[in-house]
Amino acid sequence: GTMARMRIVRALVIVALVIAGVGCARMPKPPRPDGTPAASRQYTFAWRYGTDDGSLAPRGGTSRGPAVTLDAAAGTAWERVHAPSLTPLERDRRAILAMAGTFRTTFDFLEVMGFKPGFKPDRPYQSWGTEYVYVVRDEPRFISLQHLLVMFMPGADGKVAGPFVTKHWRQDWRHQDTELVTYRGRLTWARERLSSAAARGAWTQSVYQVDDSPRYAALGRWEHFAGVSTWRSDRTWRPLPRREWSVRRDYDVLIGTNQVTITPTGWVHQEDNLKVALDPVSGAPGATVSKELGLNRYERIVGFDDAAGRQYQQRTEPFWAEVRRAWADVARRHPRFTLRAAPDEGQLFVPLFEYAEKLDEGAAYDAADARAFATRTVGGYLAPRQ
């Protein structure tokens, strides 16, 4: 119906603005110590000289979200991670499961050095959102977490619109994984095998885009030291992030490392990235343009109405399970595959989002139709084999 179509359009607008990093909800600027409003945002590691013209003012969003209440107490998830007498495997598992919940999420990225004469740093990036993260699967050596954006948007008249629910990224964690699907540049992914010795004691984090297409996979190990639990990855290739593909054309791939650290009230994702141009013939790393640091904070919130996210989870999860199955089938049948376009840039996710939105609106679920639709749509993502 018309109302369902309007909801689909609104959801796609949020995808274009929030996920693409063009107009994410922005955190209100904190006041100065004397209580007067802050005039601008500031980075500690700012470029101090020759930038007084405002050309390095942070980019990100222009809309604002309503105030939220942060959870000030150490949660049950934190206490479970630090319970005594756990096996190393179980402590790792509890650290991963601690990433589920409802959060205010902030994203901060800053180019800190350049590697070309005349390098001019890009504008820092800042945005935020509210996310509901739920456990898709919890098995002894495999955990899957799905992120949903659950957004409320105050209008010019002061009225709050929403909730708007949009499927965000997914992270799968597998213990001692010996087969990964890794990014190779130029919208191409390939199967990579690891030895049992290399995988011993390690966890792979595989990250998927909003339509469950692959993004990157990284091998790393959890370290629990002095009350701090951190997972550190090896060097990993990733496609251009959503905040970059529409504004940058001078590099082809992010090559960097990730850290995930559990805190008493949430978790933090740190990124250390090189922006690298690939050789046009061989596809090997060529010139490095710059290095950036990223800091993504997930702060647990209380009193937030995430019911719309839970409803979306309940009504659409069977369909998204079919989409995941279709992508797993692609990876199983094709040791190497290429997408015909970047999912965001090509708007490839739209049919999948529309199908899920109808289910969220109350449409009856037809398992056979969902499987056929997921298989057909995901198959249409692939570029013709050369």
Tab-separated table of C-alpha atoms in Angstrom:
chain	number	residue	atom	x	y	z
A	1	GLY	CA	0.000	0.000	0.000
A	2	THR	CA	0.892	3.684	-0.099
A	3	MET	CA	1.965	3.803	3.553
A	4	ALA	CA	4.221	0.787	3.126
A	5	ARG	CA	5.827	2.373	0.077
A	6	MET	CA	6.410	5.609	2.002
A	7	ARG	CA	8.157	3.639	4.755
A	8	ILE	CA	10.353	1.951	2.179
A	9	VAL	CA	11.299	5.313	0.700
A	10	ARG	CA	12.120	6.703	4.148
A	11	ALA	CA	14.268	3.671	4.924
A	12	LEU	CA	16.167	4.095	1.666
A	13	VAL	CA	16.722	7.773	2.442
A	14	ILE	CA	18.276	6.764	5.773
A	15	VAL	CA	20.496	4.290	3.930
A	16	ALA	CA	21.626	7.030	1.559
A	17	LEU	CA	22.254	9.544	4.338
A	18	VAL	CA	23.242	7.565	7.421
A	19	ILE	CA	25.057	4.562	5.986
A	20	ALA	CA	26.734	6.439	3.158
A	21	GLY	CA	28.022	8.926	5.698
A	22	VAL	CA	26.583	11.962	3.929
A	23	GLY	CA	24.029	13.058	6.497
A	24	CYS	CA	24.261	10.989	9.644
A	25	ALA	CA	22.676	12.273	12.803
A	26	ARG	CA	25.172	14.505	14.505
A	27	MET	CA	25.892	14.610	18.186
A	28	PRO	CA	24.928	17.915	19.797
A	29	LYS	CA	28.024	20.026	20.376
A	30	PRO	CA	28.962	20.084	24.049
A	31	PRO	CA	28.820	23.541	25.635
A	32	ARG	CA	31.909	25.422	26.737
A	33	PRO	CA	32.823	25.203	30.440
A	34	ASP	CA	30.972	28.499	31.025
A	35	GLY	CA	27.770	26.991	29.581
A	36	THR	CA	27.756	28.931	26.312
A	37	PRO	CA	27.283	26.923	23.095
A	38	ALA	CA	30.371	25.609	21.328
A	39	ALA	CA	31.145	27.349	18.048
A	40	SER	CA	32.822	24.439	16.269
A	41	ARG	CA	34.017	20.885	16.618
A	42	GLN	CA	37.679	20.185	17.338
A	43	TYR	CA	40.070	17.281	17.039
A	44	THR	CA	42.986	16.801	19.418
A	45	PHE	CA	45.183	15.629	16.524
A	46	ALA	CA	44.167	18.571	14.345
A	47	TRP	CA	46.287	20.035	11.529
A	48	ARG	CA	47.149	23.266	13.275
A	49	TYR	CA	48.904	25.338	10.638
A	50	GLY	CA	47.554	26.760	7.419
A	51	THR	CA	44.031	25.530	8.009
A	52	ASP	CA	42.362	28.578	9.486
A	53	ASP	CA	40.151	28.956	6.416
A	54	GLY	CA	37.792	26.244	7.655
A	55	SER	CA	38.669	23.844	4.830
A	56	LEU	CA	39.328	21.094	7.383
A	57	ALA	CA	36.110	21.527	9.326
A	58	PRO	CA	34.774	18.036	10.072
A	59	ARG	CA	32.291	16.607	7.609
A	60	GLY	CA	29.569	14.129	8.439
A	61	GLY	CA	25.897	14.823	9.036
A	62	THR	CA	23.654	17.792	9.414
A	63	SER	CA	20.658	16.278	11.224
A	64	ARG	CA	20.402	15.816	14.966
A	65	GLY	CA	18.973	13.018	17.053
A	66	PRO	CA	17.067	13.378	20.330
A	67	ALA	CA	18.952	13.157	23.593
A	68	VAL	CA	19.692	9.661	24.905
A	69	THR	CA	20.644	8.404	28.357
A	70	LEU	CA	23.961	6.587	28.648
A	71	ASP	CA	24.185	3.562	30.925
A	72	ALA	CA	26.596	4.628	33.650
A	73	ALA	CA	26.862	1.240	35.346
A	74	ALA	CA	29.002	-1.725	34.375
A	75	GLY	CA	26.580	-4.104	32.702
A	76	THR	CA	25.960	-7.815	33.105
A	77	ALA	CA	27.830	-8.474	29.859
A	78	TRP	CA	30.976	-6.863	31.293
A	79	GLU	CA	30.700	-8.840	34.517
A	80	ARG	CA	30.320	-12.093	32.556
A	81	VAL	CA	33.527	-11.383	30.611
A	82	HIS	CA	35.450	-10.959	33.856
A	83	ALA	CA	33.997	-13.859	35.794
A	84	PRO	CA	36.701	-16.046	37.408
A	85	SER	CA	37.779	-19.526	36.302
A	86	LEU	CA	36.707	-19.275	32.652
A	87	THR	CA	38.449	-21.169	29.880
A	88	PRO	CA	40.196	-18.900	27.323
A	89	LEU	CA	37.616	-19.901	24.699
A	90	GLU	CA	34.651	-19.048	26.927
A	91	ARG	CA	36.136	-15.679	27.923
A	92	ASP	CA	36.637	-14.871	24.224
A	93	ARG	CA	33.031	-15.859	23.507
A	94	ARG	CA	31.666	-13.665	26.280
A	95	ALA	CA	33.691	-10.708	25.014
A	96	ILE	CA	32.124	-11.110	21.560
A	97	LEU	CA	28.615	-11.485	23.007
A	98	ALA	CA	29.152	-8.284	25.033
A	99	MET	CA	28.893	-6.368	21.747
A	100	ALA	CA	25.135	-7.052	21.592
A	101	GLY	CA	22.701	-4.490	22.980
A	102	THR	CA	21.391	-1.003	22.275
A	103	PHE	CA	23.972	1.734	21.766
A	104	ARG	CA	24.697	5.288	20.829
A	105	THR	CA	27.399	4.878	18.235
A	106	THR	CA	29.904	7.540	17.225
A	107	PHE	CA	32.256	7.396	14.249
A	108	ASP	CA	35.423	9.523	14.053
A	109	PHE	CA	38.070	9.388	11.316
A	110	LEU	CA	41.108	11.593	10.791
A	111	GLU	CA	43.910	11.508	8.217
A	112	VAL	CA	47.085	11.900	10.234
A	113	MET	CA	49.817	11.709	7.576
A	114	GLY	CA	50.289	11.811	3.815
A	115	PHE	CA	52.752	10.152	1.442
A	116	LYS	CA	52.646	12.324	-1.679
A	117	PRO	CA	54.265	15.709	-2.310
A	118	GLY	CA	51.743	18.454	-1.828
A	119	PHE	CA	49.519	16.214	0.285
A	120	LYS	CA	46.469	18.003	1.640
A	121	PRO	CA	44.598	16.121	4.370
A	122	ASP	CA	40.960	15.320	3.830
A	123	ARG	CA	38.371	16.793	6.158
A	124	PRO	CA	37.892	14.746	9.332
A	125	TYR	CA	34.717	12.699	9.462
A	126	GLN	CA	32.281	12.594	12.395
A	127	SER	CA	28.811	11.059	12.686
A	128	TRP	CA	26.608	9.178	15.092
A	129	GLY	CA	23.544	6.977	15.245
A	130	THR	CA	21.549	4.741	17.573
A	131	GLU	CA	21.886	0.992	16.992
A	132	TYR	CA	20.267	-2.202	18.174
A	133	VAL	CA	22.685	-5.149	17.902
A	134	TYR	CA	21.219	-8.633	18.293
A	135	VAL	CA	22.612	-12.174	18.333
A	136	VAL	CA	21.721	-14.084	15.188
A	137	ARG	CA	23.546	-17.285	16.168
A	138	ASP	CA	25.411	-18.316	19.314
A	139	GLU	CA	27.292	-21.584	18.938
A	140	PRO	CA	30.343	-22.890	20.820
A	141	ARG	CA	32.772	-21.679	18.122
A	142	PHE	CA	30.631	-19.317	16.035
A	143	ILE	CA	28.779	-16.100	16.915
A	144	SER	CA	26.883	-13.828	14.513
A	145	LEU	CA	25.815	-10.272	15.430
A	146	GLN	CA	23.458	-8.138	13.325
A	147	HIS	CA	23.371	-4.329	13.609
A	148	LEU	CA	20.169	-2.358	13.017
A	149	LEU	CA	19.942	1.429	12.926
A	150	VAL	CA	16.926	2.574	14.951
A	151	MET	CA	16.689	6.317	14.392
A	152	PHE	CA	14.461	9.117	15.649
A	153	MET	CA	14.721	12.468	13.833
A	154	PRO	CA	13.501	15.736	15.377
A	155	GLY	CA	11.974	18.003	12.732
A	156	ALA	CA	12.105	21.781	12.374
A	157	ASP	CA	8.785	21.983	14.231
A	158	GLY	CA	10.258	20.179	17.210
A	159	LYS	CA	8.272	16.998	16.653
A	160	VAL	CA	10.221	13.760	16.645
A	161	ALA	CA	9.686	11.515	13.624
A	162	GLY	CA	10.352	7.801	13.724
A	163	PRO	CA	11.323	5.228	14.571
A	164	PHE	CA	13.099	4.493	11.285
A	165	VAL	CA	14.702	1.055	11.196
A	166	THR	CA	17.420	0.260	8.672
A	167	LYS	CA	19.458	-2.905	8.444
A	168	HIS	CA	23.124	-2.059	8.998
A	169	TRP	CA	26.237	-4.251	8.943
A	170	ARG	CA	26.769	-7.764	10.293
A	171	GLN	CA	29.793	-9.344	11.983
A	172	ASP	CA	30.434	-13.087	12.134
A	173	TRP	CA	33.044	-14.481	14.526
A	174	ARG	CA	34.469	-17.979	13.994
A	175	HIS	CA	37.038	-19.738	16.203
A	176	GLN	CA	40.064	-21.311	14.519
A	177	ASP	CA	38.681	-20.647	11.048
A	178	THR	CA	40.840	-22.025	8.230
A	179	GLU	CA	38.839	-20.673	5.269
A	180	LEU	CA	38.084	-16.965	4.793
A	181	VAL	CA	36.552	-14.919	1.992
A	182	THR	CA	38.861	-11.898	1.709
A	183	TYR	CA	38.810	-8.735	-0.379
A	184	ARG	CA	41.297	-8.514	-3.274
A	185	GLY	CA	40.454	-5.091	-4.714
A	186	ARG	CA	38.375	-4.088	-7.743
A	187	LEU	CA	35.136	-5.416	-6.233
A	188	THR	CA	36.625	-8.907	-6.120
A	189	TRP	CA	36.628	-11.408	-3.247
A	190	ALA	CA	38.386	-14.771	-3.108
A	191	ARG	CA	38.637	-17.784	-0.866
A	192	GLU	CA	41.746	-17.853	1.319
A	193	ARG	CA	42.884	-20.936	3.205
A	194	LEU	CA	44.876	-20.860	6.435
A	195	SER	CA	46.876	-23.600	8.068
A	196	SER	CA	45.628	-25.081	11.318
A	197	ALA	CA	48.753	-23.709	13.003
A	198	ALA	CA	48.003	-20.152	11.829
A	199	ALA	CA	44.399	-20.384	13.034
A	200	ARG	CA	45.112	-21.985	16.405
A	201	GLY	CA	43.590	-19.923	19.190
A	202	ALA	CA	42.514	-17.175	16.781
A	203	TRP	CA	39.105	-15.773	15.836
A	204	THR	CA	38.163	-14.465	12.416
A	205	GLN	CA	35.839	-11.490	12.213
A	206	SER	CA	33.989	-11.443	8.889
A	207	VAL	CA	32.125	-8.204	8.194
A	208	TYR	CA	29.198	-7.967	5.779
A	209	GLN	CA	27.493	-4.984	4.188
A	210	VAL	CA	23.854	-3.987	4.654
A	211	ASP	CA	22.693	-6.500	2.038
A	212	ASP	CA	24.846	-9.300	3.505
A	213	SER	CA	27.360	-9.095	0.667
A	214	PRO	CA	30.934	-9.602	1.917
A	215	ARG	CA	33.060	-6.657	2.969
A	216	TYR	CA	36.211	-7.977	4.678
A	217	ALA	CA	37.499	-10.782	6.868
A	218	ALA	CA	40.351	-10.564	9.371
A	219	LEU	CA	42.210	-13.005	11.584
A	220	GLY	CA	43.083	-11.963	15.108
A	221	ARG	CA	43.350	-13.014	18.730
A	222	TRP	CA	41.695	-11.883	21.923
A	223	GLU	CA	43.945	-10.762	24.746
A	224	HIS	CA	42.569	-10.454	28.283
A	225	PHE	CA	45.023	-8.466	30.374
A	226	ALA	CA	44.551	-6.503	33.595
A	227	GLY	CA	40.791	-6.347	33.159
A	228	VAL	CA	40.944	-5.259	29.510
A	229	SER	CA	39.719	-7.535	26.704
A	230	THR	CA	40.955	-6.605	23.205
A	231	TRP	CA	40.918	-8.404	19.853
A	232	ARG	CA	43.657	-7.355	17.401
A	233	SER	CA	43.532	-8.226	13.727
A	234	ASP	CA	46.197	-8.910	11.178
A	235	ARG	CA	46.600	-6.602	8.161
A	236	THR	CA	43.366	-6.630	6.195
A	237	TRP	CA	42.152	-5.355	2.813
A	238	ARG	CA	38.793	-3.555	2.651
A	239	PRO	CA	36.809	-1.742	-0.051
A	240	LEU	CA	36.375	2.012	0.165
A	241	PRO	CA	34.068	2.755	3.083
A	242	ARG	CA	30.636	4.245	2.557
A	243	ARG	CA	31.851	7.590	3.883
A	244	GLU	CA	34.466	7.726	1.076
A	245	TRP	CA	33.318	6.124	-2.185
A	246	SER	CA	31.171	9.107	-3.219
A	247	VAL	CA	33.894	11.710	-2.536
A	248	ARG	CA	37.267	10.044	-3.191
A	249	ARG	CA	38.804	8.664	-6.389
A	250	ASP	CA	42.513	8.770	-5.515
A	251	TYR	CA	42.800	5.362	-3.857
A	252	ASP	CA	41.359	1.886	-4.346
A	253	VAL	CA	41.552	-0.007	-1.082
A	254	LEU	CA	41.946	0.420	2.662
A	255	ILE	CA	44.726	-1.757	4.078
A	256	GLY	CA	44.892	-1.708	7.841
A	257	THR	CA	44.341	-3.298	11.203
A	258	ASN	CA	41.394	-3.352	13.606
A	259	GLN	CA	41.085	-3.536	17.369
A	260	VAL	CA	37.909	-4.266	19.310
A	261	THR	CA	37.966	-3.522	23.046
A	262	ILE	CA	35.186	-4.259	25.519
A	263	THR	CA	34.468	-1.540	28.107
A	264	PRO	CA	32.231	-1.623	31.203
A	265	THR	CA	29.497	0.268	29.321
A	266	GLY	CA	29.982	-0.853	25.708
A	267	TRP	CA	32.839	-1.380	23.296
A	268	VAL	CA	35.251	0.492	21.032
A	269	HIS	CA	36.442	-0.292	17.505
A	270	GLN	CA	39.807	1.243	16.544
A	271	GLU	CA	41.074	1.363	12.959
A	272	ASP	CA	44.584	2.053	11.648
A	273	ASN	CA	44.244	2.370	7.865
A	274	LEU	CA	46.422	3.065	4.844
A	275	LYS	CA	44.629	4.436	1.771
A	276	VAL	CA	46.314	2.618	-1.100
A	277	ALA	CA	46.102	2.926	-4.885
A	278	LEU	CA	46.459	-0.393	-6.718
A	279	ASP	CA	48.600	-0.971	-9.783
A	280	PRO	CA	46.192	-0.762	-12.756
A	281	VAL	CA	47.711	-3.831	-14.428
A	282	SER	CA	48.712	-6.239	-11.676
A	283	GLY	CA	46.273	-5.107	-8.992
A	284	ALA	CA	49.112	-5.145	-6.457
A	285	PRO	CA	49.495	-2.322	-3.905
A	286	GLY	CA	51.049	0.696	-5.583
A	287	ALA	CA	51.241	4.144	-4.009
A	288	THR	CA	49.994	4.889	-0.512
A	289	VAL	CA	48.079	8.162	-0.395
A	290	SER	CA	47.621	8.660	3.341
A	291	LYS	CA	47.116	7.091	6.718
A	292	GLU	CA	43.985	7.552	8.804
A	293	LEU	CA	42.963	6.651	12.316
A	294	GLY	CA	39.400	5.702	13.166
A	295	LEU	CA	37.644	5.469	16.502
A	296	ASN	CA	34.114	4.060	16.676
A	297	ARG	CA	32.513	4.033	20.131
A	298	TYR	CA	29.486	1.949	21.061
A	299	GLU	CA	28.040	3.340	24.303
A	300	ARG	CA	25.196	1.411	25.907
A	301	ILE	CA	22.007	3.427	26.382
A	302	VAL	CA	19.001	2.941	28.650
A	303	GLY	CA	15.387	4.022	28.339
A	304	PHE	CA	15.633	3.971	24.534
A	305	ASP	CA	12.657	2.658	22.562
A	306	ASP	CA	14.176	-0.051	20.385
A	307	ALA	CA	10.888	-1.957	20.002
A	308	ALA	CA	10.772	-1.199	16.281
A	309	GLY	CA	14.169	-2.832	15.864
A	310	ARG	CA	13.042	-5.919	17.745
A	311	GLN	CA	9.923	-6.126	15.579
A	312	TYR	CA	12.032	-5.821	12.418
A	313	GLN	CA	14.285	-8.592	13.716
A	314	GLN	CA	11.354	-10.905	14.413
A	315	ARG	CA	9.538	-10.317	11.132
A	316	THR	CA	12.451	-10.167	8.692
A	317	GLU	CA	15.079	-12.515	10.139
A	318	PRO	CA	13.802	-15.596	8.214
A	319	PHE	CA	14.172	-13.674	4.946
A	320	TRP	CA	17.651	-12.381	5.763
A	321	ALA	CA	18.654	-15.947	6.681
A	322	GLU	CA	17.826	-16.866	3.068
A	323	VAL	CA	19.919	-13.950	1.822
A	324	ARG	CA	22.851	-15.121	3.941
A	325	ARG	CA	22.386	-18.650	2.575
A	326	ALA	CA	22.455	-17.291	-0.999
A	327	TRP	CA	25.716	-15.416	-0.364
A	328	ALA	CA	27.258	-18.470	1.321
A	329	ASP	CA	26.332	-20.460	-1.778
A	330	VAL	CA	28.099	-17.887	-3.980
A	331	ALA	CA	31.258	-18.162	-1.883
A	332	ARG	CA	31.059	-21.953	-1.940
A	333	ARG	CA	30.581	-22.216	-5.727
A	334	HIS	CA	33.034	-19.482	-6.725
A	335	PRO	CA	36.582	-19.531	-5.291
A	336	ARG	CA	36.863	-16.017	-6.741
A	337	PHE	CA	33.999	-13.672	-7.676
A	338	THR	CA	33.459	-10.038	-8.649
A	339	LEU	CA	30.441	-7.815	-8.070
A	340	ARG	CA	29.053	-5.866	-11.026
A	341	ALA	CA	28.979	-2.699	-8.905
A	342	ALA	CA	29.612	-1.566	-5.358
A	343	PRO	CA	26.394	-2.403	-3.451
A	344	ASP	CA	25.884	1.168	-2.219
A	345	GLU	CA	26.959	2.955	-5.376
A	346	GLY	CA	24.918	0.625	-7.563
A	347	GLN	CA	21.942	0.648	-5.158
A	348	LEU	CA	22.020	-3.145	-5.379
A	349	PHE	CA	20.541	-3.492	-1.899
A	350	VAL	CA	17.237	-1.814	-2.831
A	351	PRO	CA	15.225	-4.923	-3.886
A	352	LEU	CA	16.288	-6.786	-0.745
A	353	PHE	CA	15.356	-3.858	1.485
A	354	GLU	CA	11.981	-3.514	-0.207
A	355	TYR	CA	11.200	-7.210	0.309
A	356	ALA	CA	12.150	-7.011	3.993
A	357	GLU	CA	10.148	-3.815	4.476
A	358	LYS	CA	6.961	-5.519	3.284
A	359	LEU	CA	7.517	-8.240	5.869
A	360	ASP	CA	8.092	-5.614	8.552
A	361	GLU	CA	4.758	-4.058	7.546
A	362	GLY	CA	3.035	-7.356	8.275
A	363	ALA	CA	3.060	-9.236	4.972
A	364	ALA	CA	2.831	-13.020	5.327
A	365	TYR	CA	6.151	-14.829	5.001
A	366	ASP	CA	6.399	-17.367	2.179
A	367	ALA	CA	9.561	-19.444	2.690
A	368	ALA	CA	9.723	-20.748	-0.897
A	369	ASP	CA	9.201	-17.291	-2.378
A	370	ALA	CA	11.803	-15.758	-0.038
A	371	ARG	CA	14.403	-18.350	-0.986
A	372	ALA	CA	13.769	-17.927	-4.711
A	373	PHE	CA	13.850	-14.128	-4.455
A	374	ALA	CA	17.073	-14.116	-2.402
A	375	THR	CA	18.794	-16.546	-4.786
A	376	ARG	CA	17.736	-14.592	-7.864
A	377	THR	CA	18.623	-11.168	-6.440
A	378	VAL	CA	22.013	-12.175	-5.041
A	379	GLY	CA	22.854	-13.916	-8.319
A	380	GLY	CA	22.220	-10.607	-10.071
A	381	TYR	CA	24.995	-8.984	-8.033
A	382	LEU	CA	27.718	-10.954	-9.778
A	383	ALA	CA	29.700	-9.652	-12.733
A	384	PRO	CA	29.934	-12.031	-15.726
A	385	ARG	CA	32.850	-14.412	-15.381
A	386	GLN	CA	35.768	-13.455	-17.592
